[in-house]
């Protein structure tokens, strides 16, 4: 497949097409006096990240951003979803590094000069290491510090940002990193996870509150979702899938948009949450202006006899991406509709990430990525055509980049990056998107 079957004109007027990246994954943290992050610390522990790779150089976007913004403009994107690194702006989590703020200033102006709407995410995972050492997301001080960072960014850039979301994928920040142990700080501890699951939600609320006193407008939230499928037919696997769905897809949307964590998940998690969490629900659920969903795949769940959450993930039969993730567009359809029905209602909804990793080999053309994007964009098209408030679609990612614990081997870019020379080469999917967006 070399062309996409949709055209921009198949979408309602004003539907936004965007591409996304994140700071630590592309910028090159060695430059500009950025502070050490907990991802630098995590990557330095043998066995945590493939080849011990980190984001010190990454795509050298810190120096090459004009070329990268040109690529976005030339493909015809309307918006660019990027993130601001807390450790670049506040190397120890508090003290301001003027060079870091200046970088984002130039970057945002560069977007506006090219007609790109700046969609900012304030936290895409690189916690300043100094705050990690204090206890990171397990302690209440971190959401409070984060609100200061949000305030600073809102005051400096808010007049030019098109939208701002405090935290990318709270599930990853809390559960993947403190219970599943796969991301920094790499904990596998329900006690830590229970605290992080609340403090990350609180950080969202405190940041929205702080941003409201700055020029920043159009404030939202970005949650990732995975479609949970019971492995077998029985009631036990159904419950396992429900629990997975609750932790993954209902916990943060419930808190942000309804002011309540899901009851079925509280049964397992409440004993591990910080005392007095109930008092924060109002802060966490203050009004936002839009909601974003990141979607990649589905997950099959099998019940176990172990302690809560008592489930294991098992591989499924669908074709898989280079991440080993099943390609499951029907889960995308189901989750977007359920999110609108049960959580976001009339709020503008955006797909804030979707895409696939493909191996970097001459004998693997980019067709699979084009087919993946086509199937998922078509679902967005159908939902928007029904008059539901889906207002945009964002591809992950503009560039091949640092794929966290999997290092530089997993390539999500619509633009190829040669990490030895930093040469950018648009892939077939980039050209296909540019053609689709032109009319
Ligand atoms: C998402 C992350 C993004 C990238 C993609 C593949 O969960 O937001 O940084 O790693 O997955």
Short mmCIF file of C-alpha atoms and ligand atoms in Angstrom, two decimals:
data_model
loop_
_atom_site.label_atom_id
_atom_site.label_comp_id
_atom_site.label_asym_id
_atom_site.label_seq_id
_atom_site.Cartn_x
_atom_site.Cartn_y
_atom_site.Cartn_z
CA UNK A 1 0.00 0.00 0.00
CA UNK A 2 1.53 3.30 -1.00
CA UNK A 3 -1.38 5.73 -0.80
CA UNK A 4 -3.87 6.57 1.89
CA UNK A 5 -7.52 6.20 0.99
CA UNK A 6 -8.67 9.40 2.72
CA UNK A 7 -8.47 13.04 1.77
CA UNK A 8 -8.57 16.06 4.04
CA UNK A 9 -11.85 16.98 2.36
CA UNK A 10 -13.48 13.81 3.80
CA UNK A 11 -13.34 15.47 7.23
CA UNK A 12 -15.44 18.25 8.72
CA UNK A 13 -14.16 21.79 8.24
CA UNK A 14 -11.46 22.57 10.81
CA UNK A 15 -10.56 18.95 11.64
CA UNK A 16 -6.90 19.11 12.71
CA UNK A 17 -4.13 16.90 11.45
CA UNK A 18 -1.02 16.90 13.58
CA UNK A 19 2.19 15.00 14.21
CA UNK A 20 3.70 14.43 17.64
CA UNK A 21 7.09 14.04 19.29
CA UNK A 22 8.36 14.53 22.84
CA UNK A 23 11.28 16.42 24.29
CA UNK A 24 13.47 13.67 25.74
CA UNK A 25 12.85 11.40 22.76
CA UNK A 26 14.21 13.87 20.18
CA UNK A 27 15.96 16.95 21.57
CA UNK A 28 19.31 15.69 22.81
CA UNK A 29 19.45 16.32 26.50
CA UNK A 30 23.22 16.89 26.54
CA UNK A 31 22.70 20.39 25.18
CA UNK A 32 21.48 23.67 26.60
CA UNK A 33 22.29 23.10 30.30
CA UNK A 34 19.43 20.65 30.82
CA UNK A 35 19.41 18.84 34.15
CA UNK A 36 19.79 15.11 34.64
CA UNK A 37 16.49 13.27 34.40
CA UNK A 38 15.30 10.04 35.97
CA UNK A 39 15.45 8.52 32.46
CA UNK A 40 19.22 9.16 32.40
CA UNK A 41 19.47 7.39 35.74
CA UNK A 42 17.21 4.52 34.68
CA UNK A 43 19.07 3.98 31.39
CA UNK A 44 22.35 3.77 33.32
CA UNK A 45 21.15 0.67 35.19
CA UNK A 46 22.26 -2.41 33.25
CA UNK A 47 19.33 -4.29 31.73
CA UNK A 48 16.71 -1.55 32.03
CA UNK A 49 17.02 -0.07 28.52
CA UNK A 50 18.11 -1.88 25.36
CA UNK A 51 21.85 -1.24 24.92
CA UNK A 52 21.73 1.20 27.85
CA UNK A 53 20.68 3.91 25.39
CA UNK A 54 19.51 7.30 26.62
CA UNK A 55 18.28 10.62 25.23
CA UNK A 56 21.53 12.59 25.51
CA UNK A 57 21.83 13.04 21.74
CA UNK A 58 18.62 11.52 20.34
CA UNK A 59 17.65 13.31 17.08
CA UNK A 60 19.68 16.44 17.94
CA UNK A 61 16.44 18.36 17.50
CA UNK A 62 17.87 20.97 19.88
CA UNK A 63 19.99 22.15 16.95
CA UNK A 64 18.00 20.84 14.00
CA UNK A 65 14.52 22.06 14.95
CA UNK A 66 14.15 24.45 11.97
CA UNK A 67 14.59 21.52 9.57
CA UNK A 68 12.12 19.42 11.59
CA UNK A 69 9.50 22.17 11.62
CA UNK A 70 9.98 22.57 7.86
CA UNK A 71 9.17 18.88 7.47
CA UNK A 72 5.92 19.36 9.40
CA UNK A 73 4.94 22.38 7.34
CA UNK A 74 5.83 20.73 4.04
CA UNK A 75 3.65 17.70 4.84
CA UNK A 76 0.70 20.03 5.33
CA UNK A 77 0.13 19.39 9.03
CA UNK A 78 -2.02 21.92 10.88
CA UNK A 79 -0.46 21.42 14.28
CA UNK A 80 2.58 20.07 16.05
CA UNK A 81 2.24 18.25 19.36
CA UNK A 82 5.54 18.67 21.22
CA UNK A 83 6.58 18.65 24.86
CA UNK A 84 8.57 20.89 27.16
CA UNK A 85 11.20 19.20 29.28
CA UNK A 86 10.91 20.10 32.94
CA UNK A 87 14.60 19.28 33.48
CA UNK A 88 15.63 21.53 30.59
CA UNK A 89 13.69 24.47 31.99
CA UNK A 90 14.32 23.72 35.67
CA UNK A 91 17.39 21.46 35.83
CA UNK A 92 16.90 20.57 39.51
CA UNK A 93 13.11 20.85 39.32
CA UNK A 94 12.98 24.40 40.70
CA UNK A 95 15.73 26.79 39.63
CA UNK A 96 15.10 28.29 36.19
CA UNK A 97 17.52 27.72 33.31
CA UNK A 98 16.99 30.71 31.01
CA UNK A 99 18.57 28.86 28.10
CA UNK A 100 15.92 26.16 28.34
CA UNK A 101 13.05 28.63 28.29
CA UNK A 102 14.66 30.48 25.37
CA UNK A 103 14.80 27.25 23.40
CA UNK A 104 11.04 26.69 23.69
CA UNK A 105 10.44 30.34 22.90
CA UNK A 106 12.29 29.99 19.60
CA UNK A 107 10.62 26.67 18.89
CA UNK A 108 7.09 28.02 19.42
CA UNK A 109 7.83 31.11 17.31
CA UNK A 110 9.23 28.78 14.65
CA UNK A 111 5.93 26.86 14.60
CA UNK A 112 3.90 30.04 14.26
CA UNK A 113 6.13 31.31 11.46
CA UNK A 114 5.35 28.10 9.58
CA UNK A 115 1.62 28.19 10.22
CA UNK A 116 1.70 25.30 12.72
CA UNK A 117 -0.48 25.37 15.82
CA UNK A 118 1.69 24.64 18.89
CA UNK A 119 0.09 21.84 20.98
CA UNK A 120 2.18 21.69 24.14
CA UNK A 121 2.47 18.85 26.62
CA UNK A 122 4.26 19.94 29.77
CA UNK A 123 5.41 16.55 31.02
CA UNK A 124 6.33 13.71 28.70
CA UNK A 125 8.17 11.66 31.29
CA UNK A 126 11.63 13.10 31.99
CA UNK A 127 11.37 13.98 35.67
CA UNK A 128 14.33 16.04 36.95
CA UNK A 129 16.53 13.43 38.65
CA UNK A 130 16.81 15.60 41.78
CA UNK A 131 13.04 15.25 42.27
CA UNK A 132 13.21 11.55 41.53
CA UNK A 133 15.72 11.14 44.35
CA UNK A 134 13.32 12.79 46.75
CA UNK A 135 10.70 10.16 45.97
CA UNK A 136 9.35 11.21 42.58
CA UNK A 137 5.66 10.66 41.94
CA UNK A 138 5.24 8.76 45.20
CA UNK A 139 5.42 12.01 47.18
CA UNK A 140 3.00 14.92 47.23
CA UNK A 141 5.71 17.52 46.79
CA UNK A 142 6.13 16.55 43.12
CA UNK A 143 2.63 17.63 41.98
CA UNK A 144 3.19 20.88 43.86
CA UNK A 145 6.55 21.49 42.15
CA UNK A 146 5.00 20.54 38.82
CA UNK A 147 2.36 23.25 39.19
CA UNK A 148 5.21 25.80 39.52
CA UNK A 149 6.70 24.53 36.28
CA UNK A 150 3.29 24.72 34.59
CA UNK A 151 2.88 28.29 35.79
CA UNK A 152 6.28 29.26 34.45
CA UNK A 153 5.59 27.77 31.01
CA UNK A 154 2.09 29.23 30.88
CA UNK A 155 3.45 32.70 31.60
CA UNK A 156 6.30 32.47 29.14
CA UNK A 157 4.68 30.65 26.21
CA UNK A 158 0.96 30.64 26.93
CA UNK A 159 0.17 33.64 24.72
CA UNK A 160 1.35 31.63 21.70
CA UNK A 161 0.35 28.04 22.51
CA UNK A 162 -2.69 26.69 20.73
CA UNK A 163 -3.34 24.12 23.44
CA UNK A 164 -1.69 22.85 26.59
CA UNK A 165 -1.99 19.51 28.38
CA UNK A 166 -0.11 18.97 31.63
CA UNK A 167 0.80 15.29 31.48
CA UNK A 168 1.23 12.81 28.66
CA UNK A 169 -0.28 9.41 29.46
CA UNK A 170 -0.72 9.43 33.22
CA UNK A 171 -1.12 5.62 33.17
CA UNK A 172 2.47 5.28 31.92
CA UNK A 173 3.80 7.79 34.43
CA UNK A 174 2.10 5.98 37.31
CA UNK A 175 1.29 2.32 36.58
CA UNK A 176 3.84 1.35 33.92
CA UNK A 177 6.62 3.00 35.90
CA UNK A 178 5.71 2.08 39.50
CA UNK A 179 3.84 -1.23 39.21
CA UNK A 180 4.90 -2.83 35.94
CA UNK A 181 8.43 -1.48 36.43
CA UNK A 182 9.09 -0.99 32.73
CA UNK A 183 9.73 2.75 32.72
CA UNK A 184 11.70 5.06 35.01
CA UNK A 185 11.95 4.80 37.97
CA UNK A 186 11.34 1.09 37.35
CA UNK A 187 9.48 0.19 40.53
CA UNK A 188 7.27 -2.87 40.91
CA UNK A 189 5.49 -1.96 44.08
CA UNK A 190 1.75 -1.58 44.58
CA UNK A 191 2.42 0.80 47.46
CA UNK A 192 4.37 3.15 45.21
CA UNK A 193 1.88 2.69 42.36
CA UNK A 194 -1.11 3.59 44.54
CA UNK A 195 0.56 6.85 45.48
CA UNK A 196 1.69 7.64 41.96
CA UNK A 197 -1.80 6.89 40.54
CA UNK A 198 -3.12 9.67 42.74
CA UNK A 199 -0.24 12.15 42.67
CA UNK A 200 -0.12 12.15 38.87
CA UNK A 201 -3.84 12.94 38.80
CA UNK A 202 -3.31 15.67 41.37
CA UNK A 203 -0.43 17.08 39.31
CA UNK A 204 -2.82 17.39 36.38
CA UNK A 205 -5.35 19.28 38.50
CA UNK A 206 -2.83 21.59 40.16
CA UNK A 207 -1.23 22.34 36.80
CA UNK A 208 -4.59 23.21 35.20
CA UNK A 209 -5.29 25.49 38.15
CA UNK A 210 -1.87 27.15 37.77
CA UNK A 211 -2.26 27.53 34.00
CA UNK A 212 -5.64 29.24 34.42
CA UNK A 213 -3.80 32.18 36.00
CA UNK A 214 -1.54 32.53 32.93
CA UNK A 215 -2.25 33.51 29.31
CA UNK A 216 -2.46 29.81 28.33
CA UNK A 217 -5.88 28.84 26.95
CA UNK A 218 -7.44 25.67 25.60
CA UNK A 219 -6.28 23.37 28.39
CA UNK A 220 -6.77 19.64 28.17
CA UNK A 221 -5.60 16.18 29.18
CA UNK A 222 -4.03 13.30 27.24
CA UNK A 223 -4.65 9.70 28.29
CA UNK A 224 -3.50 6.54 26.57
CA UNK A 225 -5.89 3.64 26.17
CA UNK A 226 -5.64 -0.04 25.30
CA UNK A 227 -8.62 -2.14 24.30
CA UNK A 228 -8.94 -4.91 26.90
CA UNK A 229 -10.11 -8.30 25.59
CA UNK A 230 -10.77 -11.32 27.84
CA UNK A 231 -8.48 -14.19 26.81
CA UNK A 232 -11.07 -16.92 27.39
CA UNK A 233 -14.85 -17.06 27.57
CA UNK A 234 -15.27 -17.47 31.32
CA UNK A 235 -16.33 -14.94 33.93
CA UNK A 236 -12.80 -14.89 35.46
CA UNK A 237 -11.12 -13.63 32.30
CA UNK A 238 -13.92 -11.16 31.78
CA UNK A 239 -13.24 -9.75 35.22
CA UNK A 240 -9.51 -9.68 34.44
CA UNK A 241 -10.18 -7.61 31.32
CA UNK A 242 -12.52 -5.31 33.22
CA UNK A 243 -9.85 -4.64 35.82
CA UNK A 244 -7.26 -3.93 33.15
CA UNK A 245 -9.70 -1.60 31.41
CA UNK A 246 -10.38 0.14 34.71
CA UNK A 247 -6.75 0.75 35.61
CA UNK A 248 -5.80 1.71 32.09
CA UNK A 249 -8.80 3.40 30.48
CA UNK A 250 -11.17 4.53 33.24
CA UNK A 251 -9.02 5.62 36.18
CA UNK A 252 -7.69 8.96 34.89
CA UNK A 253 -10.62 9.87 32.61
CA UNK A 254 -12.92 9.18 35.57
CA UNK A 255 -10.88 11.42 37.84
CA UNK A 256 -10.37 14.25 35.33
CA UNK A 257 -13.81 14.32 33.77
CA UNK A 258 -16.16 12.95 36.44
CA UNK A 259 -14.31 13.70 39.66
CA UNK A 260 -14.31 10.05 40.72
CA UNK A 261 -11.99 7.08 40.43
CA UNK A 262 -13.76 3.90 39.30
CA UNK A 263 -15.17 1.97 42.29
CA UNK A 264 -14.04 -1.44 41.05
CA UNK A 265 -10.41 -0.28 40.90
CA UNK A 266 -10.52 1.57 44.20
CA UNK A 267 -11.26 -1.81 45.82
CA UNK A 268 -7.73 -2.89 44.94
CA UNK A 269 -5.89 0.41 45.02
CA UNK A 270 -7.42 2.47 47.84
CA UNK A 271 -5.37 0.75 50.59
CA UNK A 272 -2.22 1.96 48.85
CA UNK A 273 -3.27 5.52 48.14
CA UNK A 274 -2.15 8.55 50.13
CA UNK A 275 -4.36 9.42 53.07
CA UNK A 276 -6.96 12.07 52.40
CA UNK A 277 -6.93 11.55 48.64
CA UNK A 278 -10.68 12.20 48.54
CA UNK A 279 -10.05 15.87 49.37
CA UNK A 280 -8.15 16.35 46.10
CA UNK A 281 -10.89 15.18 43.74
CA UNK A 282 -12.28 18.65 43.20
CA UNK A 283 -8.87 20.02 42.19
CA UNK A 284 -8.29 17.04 39.92
CA UNK A 285 -11.63 17.38 38.13
CA UNK A 286 -11.76 21.10 37.48
CA UNK A 287 -13.10 21.89 34.02
CA UNK A 288 -10.89 21.36 31.00
CA UNK A 289 -11.46 22.43 27.40
CA UNK A 290 -10.68 19.24 25.48
CA UNK A 291 -9.64 15.64 25.95
CA UNK A 292 -7.01 13.63 24.07
CA UNK A 293 -6.68 9.88 23.52
CA UNK A 294 -3.51 8.06 22.50
CA UNK A 295 -4.15 4.63 21.03
CA UNK A 296 -1.92 1.89 19.65
CA UNK A 297 -3.21 -1.59 20.41
CA UNK A 298 -5.37 -4.08 22.30
CA UNK A 299 -4.42 -6.39 25.15
CA UNK A 300 -5.65 -9.93 26.05
CA UNK A 301 -6.14 -10.66 29.72
CA UNK A 302 -6.16 -13.93 31.57
CA UNK A 303 -7.16 -14.27 35.22
CA UNK A 304 -4.53 -15.48 37.71
CA UNK A 305 -4.75 -16.76 41.29
CA UNK A 306 -2.31 -14.06 42.37
CA UNK A 307 -3.03 -10.92 44.36
CA UNK A 308 -4.94 -7.96 42.87
CA UNK A 309 -5.06 -7.05 40.00
CA UNK A 310 -4.89 -10.81 39.36
CA UNK A 311 -4.34 -10.83 35.64
CA UNK A 312 -1.68 -11.63 33.09
CA UNK A 313 -1.36 -10.35 29.56
CA UNK A 314 -1.22 -13.02 26.90
CA UNK A 315 -0.21 -12.69 23.24
CA UNK A 316 -3.04 -12.51 20.71
CA UNK A 317 -3.49 -13.72 17.13
CA UNK A 318 -3.66 -10.46 15.15
CA UNK A 319 -0.76 -9.24 12.97
CA UNK A 320 1.76 -7.32 15.08
CA UNK A 321 3.91 -4.23 14.71
CA UNK A 322 7.65 -4.23 15.46
CA UNK A 323 6.72 -3.55 19.11
CA UNK A 324 4.89 -6.89 19.18
CA UNK A 325 1.65 -4.90 19.52
CA UNK A 326 -1.42 -6.34 17.80
CA UNK A 327 -2.91 -4.16 15.07
CA UNK A 328 -6.46 -3.73 16.30
CA UNK A 329 -8.36 -0.78 14.79
CA UNK A 330 -11.69 -2.04 16.19
CA UNK A 331 -10.35 -1.33 19.69
CA UNK A 332 -9.70 2.26 18.62
CA UNK A 333 -13.28 2.60 17.45
CA UNK A 334 -14.67 1.09 20.63
CA UNK A 335 -12.54 3.18 22.98
CA UNK A 336 -13.17 6.49 21.23
CA UNK A 337 -16.91 5.90 21.32
CA UNK A 338 -16.92 4.74 24.94
CA UNK A 339 -14.79 7.75 25.94
CA UNK A 340 -17.24 10.16 24.35
CA UNK A 341 -20.28 8.32 25.77
CA UNK A 342 -19.06 7.88 29.34
CA UNK A 343 -16.49 10.62 29.89
CA UNK A 344 -15.83 13.46 27.50
CA UNK A 345 -19.38 14.01 26.17
CA UNK A 346 -19.54 17.27 24.21
CA UNK A 347 -15.93 18.26 24.89
CA UNK A 348 -13.76 18.39 21.77
CA UNK A 349 -11.92 15.08 21.56
CA UNK A 350 -8.56 14.67 19.79
CA UNK A 351 -6.58 11.62 18.88
CA UNK A 352 -3.28 12.84 20.27
CA UNK A 353 -1.14 9.82 19.26
CA UNK A 354 -1.50 6.86 16.92
CA UNK A 355 1.07 5.06 14.81
CA UNK A 356 3.27 1.98 14.50
CA UNK A 357 6.87 0.85 14.66
CA UNK A 358 8.32 -0.78 11.59
CA UNK A 359 11.79 -2.37 11.32
CA UNK A 360 14.51 -0.37 9.58
CA UNK A 361 15.39 -2.72 6.75
CA UNK A 362 15.62 -2.16 3.02
CA UNK A 363 13.37 -5.17 2.43
CA UNK A 364 10.62 -3.76 4.68
CA UNK A 365 8.84 -1.00 2.78
CA UNK A 366 6.70 1.51 4.61
CA UNK A 367 3.45 -0.05 3.34
CA UNK A 368 2.51 -1.56 6.68
CA UNK A 369 2.62 1.86 8.35
CA UNK A 370 0.52 3.38 5.59
CA UNK A 371 -2.05 0.59 6.01
CA UNK A 372 -2.04 1.03 9.80
CA UNK A 373 -2.59 4.78 9.53
CA UNK A 374 -5.25 4.30 6.88
CA UNK A 375 -7.29 1.88 9.00
CA UNK A 376 -7.14 4.11 12.08
CA UNK A 377 -7.72 7.43 10.33
CA UNK A 378 -10.74 5.88 8.64
CA UNK A 379 -12.26 5.20 12.05
CA UNK A 380 -11.65 8.80 13.08
CA UNK A 381 -13.27 9.89 9.82
CA UNK A 382 -16.37 7.76 10.41
CA UNK A 383 -16.78 8.98 13.99
CA UNK A 384 -16.41 12.63 12.98
CA UNK A 385 -18.84 12.10 10.07
CA UNK A 386 -21.51 10.96 12.54
CA UNK A 387 -21.34 14.37 14.15
CA UNK A 388 -19.53 13.16 17.29
CA UNK A 389 -17.09 15.77 18.65
CA UNK A 390 -13.86 14.20 17.37
CA UNK A 391 -11.86 17.17 16.14
CA UNK A 392 -8.39 15.99 15.21
CA UNK A 393 -5.92 13.18 14.58
CA UNK A 394 -2.22 13.11 15.48
CA UNK A 395 0.32 10.68 14.12
CA UNK A 396 3.10 9.36 16.34
CA UNK A 397 5.71 10.26 15.34
CA UNK A 398 7.30 12.84 13.08
CA UNK A 399 10.75 11.30 13.55
CA UNK A 400 12.25 7.94 14.43
CA UNK A 401 13.34 8.59 18.00
CA UNK A 402 14.27 7.27 21.44
CA UNK A 403 11.62 4.68 22.18
CA UNK A 404 12.21 4.64 25.96
CA UNK A 405 13.15 1.22 27.35
CA UNK A 406 13.46 -0.11 23.79
CA UNK A 407 16.08 2.44 22.78
CA UNK A 408 16.60 3.55 19.18
CA UNK A 409 15.67 0.24 17.56
CA UNK A 410 11.91 0.78 17.37
CA UNK A 411 11.07 3.23 14.63
CA UNK A 412 7.75 5.06 14.73
CA UNK A 413 8.74 7.96 12.46
CA UNK A 414 7.13 8.99 9.22
CA UNK A 415 10.60 10.47 8.70
CA UNK A 416 13.62 8.17 8.92
CA UNK A 417 16.51 9.33 11.09
CA UNK A 418 20.03 8.05 10.55
CA UNK A 419 21.29 8.39 14.11
CA UNK A 420 24.97 8.36 13.03
CA UNK A 421 24.65 11.32 10.65
CA UNK A 422 21.31 12.80 11.85
CA UNK A 423 20.10 12.76 8.25
CA UNK A 424 16.31 12.96 7.94
CA UNK A 425 14.66 11.09 5.07
CA UNK A 426 10.88 11.24 4.67
CA UNK A 427 9.38 7.74 4.35
CA UNK A 428 6.58 6.66 2.01
CA UNK A 429 4.05 7.28 4.81
CA UNK A 430 5.20 10.91 5.03
CA UNK A 431 4.64 11.38 1.31
CA UNK A 432 1.29 9.58 1.47
CA UNK A 433 0.14 11.85 4.31
CA UNK A 434 1.34 14.95 2.47
CA UNK A 435 -0.72 13.91 -0.57
CA UNK A 436 -3.83 13.15 1.52
CA UNK A 437 -3.58 16.45 3.39
CA UNK A 438 -3.12 18.50 0.23
CA UNK A 439 -6.73 18.08 -0.86
C1 LIG B 1 3.36 6.38 23.75
C2 LIG B 1 4.27 7.50 24.20
C3 LIG B 1 5.27 7.92 23.17
C4 LIG B 1 5.82 6.76 22.40
C5 LIG B 1 4.70 5.91 21.86
C6 LIG B 1 5.13 4.76 21.01
O1 LIG B 1 2.93 5.65 24.83
O2 LIG B 1 3.52 8.62 24.55
O3 LIG B 1 6.28 8.65 23.83
O4 LIG B 1 6.68 6.04 23.18
O5 LIG B 1 3.94 5.42 22.92
#
